[in-house]
Short mmCIF file of C-alpha atoms in Angstrom, two decimals:
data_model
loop_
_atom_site.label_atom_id
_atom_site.label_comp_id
_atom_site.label_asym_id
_atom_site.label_seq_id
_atom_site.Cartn_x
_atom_site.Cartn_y
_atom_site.Cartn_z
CA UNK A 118 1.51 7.22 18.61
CA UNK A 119 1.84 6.11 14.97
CA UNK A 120 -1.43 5.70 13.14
CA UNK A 121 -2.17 4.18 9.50
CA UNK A 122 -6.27 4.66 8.55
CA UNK A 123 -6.77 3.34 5.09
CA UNK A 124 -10.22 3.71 3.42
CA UNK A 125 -11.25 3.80 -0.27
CA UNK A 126 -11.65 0.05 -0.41
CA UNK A 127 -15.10 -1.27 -2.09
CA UNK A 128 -16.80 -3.50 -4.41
CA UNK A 129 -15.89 -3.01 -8.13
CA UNK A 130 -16.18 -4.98 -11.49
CA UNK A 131 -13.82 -6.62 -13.54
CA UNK A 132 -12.12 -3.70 -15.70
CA UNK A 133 -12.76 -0.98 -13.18
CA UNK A 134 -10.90 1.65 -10.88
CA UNK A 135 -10.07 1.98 -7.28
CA UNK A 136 -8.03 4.92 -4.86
CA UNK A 137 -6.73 4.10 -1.87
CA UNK A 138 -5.91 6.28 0.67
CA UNK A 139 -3.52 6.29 3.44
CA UNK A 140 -3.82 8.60 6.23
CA UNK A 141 -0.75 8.11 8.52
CA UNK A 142 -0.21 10.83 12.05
CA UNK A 143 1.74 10.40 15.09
CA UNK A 144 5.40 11.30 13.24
CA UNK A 145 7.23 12.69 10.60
CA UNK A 146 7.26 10.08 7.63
CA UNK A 147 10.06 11.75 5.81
CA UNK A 148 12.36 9.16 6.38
CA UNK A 149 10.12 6.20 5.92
CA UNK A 150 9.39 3.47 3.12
CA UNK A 151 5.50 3.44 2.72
CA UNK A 152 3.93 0.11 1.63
CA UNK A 153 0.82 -1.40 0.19
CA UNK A 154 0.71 -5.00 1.08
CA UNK A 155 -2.51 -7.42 0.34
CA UNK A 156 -3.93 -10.49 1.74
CA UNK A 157 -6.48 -12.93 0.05
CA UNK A 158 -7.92 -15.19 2.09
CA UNK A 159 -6.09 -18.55 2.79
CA UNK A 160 -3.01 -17.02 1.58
CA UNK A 161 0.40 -14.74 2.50
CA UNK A 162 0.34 -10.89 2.94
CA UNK A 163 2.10 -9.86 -0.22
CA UNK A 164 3.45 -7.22 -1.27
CA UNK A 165 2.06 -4.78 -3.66
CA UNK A 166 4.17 -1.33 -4.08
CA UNK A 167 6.26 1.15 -2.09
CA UNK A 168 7.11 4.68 -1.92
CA UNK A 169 10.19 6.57 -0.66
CA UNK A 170 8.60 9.19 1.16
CA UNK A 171 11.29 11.46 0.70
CA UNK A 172 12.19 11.06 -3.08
CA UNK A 173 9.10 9.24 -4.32
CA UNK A 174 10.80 6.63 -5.87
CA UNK A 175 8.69 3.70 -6.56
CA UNK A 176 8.54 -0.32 -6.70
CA UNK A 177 6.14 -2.40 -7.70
CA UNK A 178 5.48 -6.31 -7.87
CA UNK A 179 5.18 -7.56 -11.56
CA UNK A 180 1.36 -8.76 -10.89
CA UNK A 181 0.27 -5.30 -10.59
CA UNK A 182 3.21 -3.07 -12.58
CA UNK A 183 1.31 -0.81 -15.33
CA UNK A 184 -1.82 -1.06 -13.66
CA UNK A 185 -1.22 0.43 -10.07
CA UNK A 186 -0.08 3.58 -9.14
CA UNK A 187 1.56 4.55 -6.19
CA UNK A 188 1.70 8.23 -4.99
CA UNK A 189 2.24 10.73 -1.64
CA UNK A 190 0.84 13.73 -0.76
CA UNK A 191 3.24 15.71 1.56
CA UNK A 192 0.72 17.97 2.85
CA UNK A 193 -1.73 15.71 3.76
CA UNK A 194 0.85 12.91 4.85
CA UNK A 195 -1.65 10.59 2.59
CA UNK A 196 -0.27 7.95 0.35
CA UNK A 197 -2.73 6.78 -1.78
CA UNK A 198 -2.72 3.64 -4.32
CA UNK A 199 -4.49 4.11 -7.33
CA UNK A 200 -5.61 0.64 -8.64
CA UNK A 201 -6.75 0.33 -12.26
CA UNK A 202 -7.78 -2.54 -14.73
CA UNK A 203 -9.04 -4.48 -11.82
CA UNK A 204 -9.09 -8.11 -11.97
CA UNK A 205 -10.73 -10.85 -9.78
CA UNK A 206 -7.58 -11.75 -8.75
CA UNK A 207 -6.62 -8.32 -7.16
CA UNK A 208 -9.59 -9.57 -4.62
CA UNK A 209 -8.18 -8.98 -0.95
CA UNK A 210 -7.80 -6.99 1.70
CA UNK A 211 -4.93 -4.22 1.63
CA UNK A 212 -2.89 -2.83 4.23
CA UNK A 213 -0.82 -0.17 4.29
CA UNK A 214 2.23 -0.04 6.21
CA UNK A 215 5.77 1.80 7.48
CA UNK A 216 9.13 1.05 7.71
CA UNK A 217 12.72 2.52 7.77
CA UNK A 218 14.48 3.28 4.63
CA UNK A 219 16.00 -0.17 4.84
CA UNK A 220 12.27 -1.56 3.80
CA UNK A 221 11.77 -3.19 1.09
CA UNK A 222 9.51 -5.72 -0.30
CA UNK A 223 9.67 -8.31 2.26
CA UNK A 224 6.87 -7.34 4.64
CA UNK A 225 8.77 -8.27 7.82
CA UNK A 226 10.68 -4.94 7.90
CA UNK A 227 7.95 -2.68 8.29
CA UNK A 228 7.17 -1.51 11.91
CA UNK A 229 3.75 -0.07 11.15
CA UNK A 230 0.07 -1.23 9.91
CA UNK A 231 -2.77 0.02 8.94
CA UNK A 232 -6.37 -2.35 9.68
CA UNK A 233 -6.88 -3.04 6.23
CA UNK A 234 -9.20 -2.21 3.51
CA UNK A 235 -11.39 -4.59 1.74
CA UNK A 236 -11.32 -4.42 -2.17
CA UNK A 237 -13.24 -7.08 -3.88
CA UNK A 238 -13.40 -7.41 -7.92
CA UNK A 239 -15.99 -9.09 -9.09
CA UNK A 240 -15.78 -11.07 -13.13
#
């Protein structure tokens, strides 16, 4: 059974720094896009980065490119999304999520979900 536990989520001024963690179990991720997605309230899930698990190459979306960070940790089958020069507007709650290598930014293609962290930036 696939599992996706994120945590790290908080309250945080404008300016500051957040990790995110991703603890994903059940199978083998080596062949798997992993995804940060976000959701404010009244609007889409959007997409915020991905990571080849195998190669760790990387894509962001240009709203958070330069500021976020997206990384893996083989060993502890974590992916983590290091979030800095937090705004108000990065406000929402953030999901990670799995898909086949075939996954890209559109959040449809990924078969796995995490329940969400809450990160709220306050001005």
């Amino acid at each position: 059974q696939v599992q996706l536990v994120e945590s790290g989520g908080g309250l945080v001024q404008a300016g500051g720094s957040l990790r995110l963690s991703c603890a994903a179990s059940g199978r083998t991720f080596i062949r798997y896009i992993m995804g940060w997605f976000r959701q404010a309230p009244g609007k889409e899930r959007e997409f915020v980065a991905t990571i080849n698990w195998s190669t760790a190459k990387t894509y962001y979306a240009d709203s958070v490119k330069g500021r976020f960070s997206i990384s893996r940790d083989n060993a502890k089958n974590t992916v983590y999304l290091q979030m800095n020069s937090l705004k108000p507007e990065d406000t929402a709650v953030y999901y990670c999520a799995a898909g086949n290598l075939r996954a890209t930014t559109n959040r449809y293609e990924y078969d796995y979900w995490g329940q969400g962290t809450q990160v709220t930036v306050s001005s």
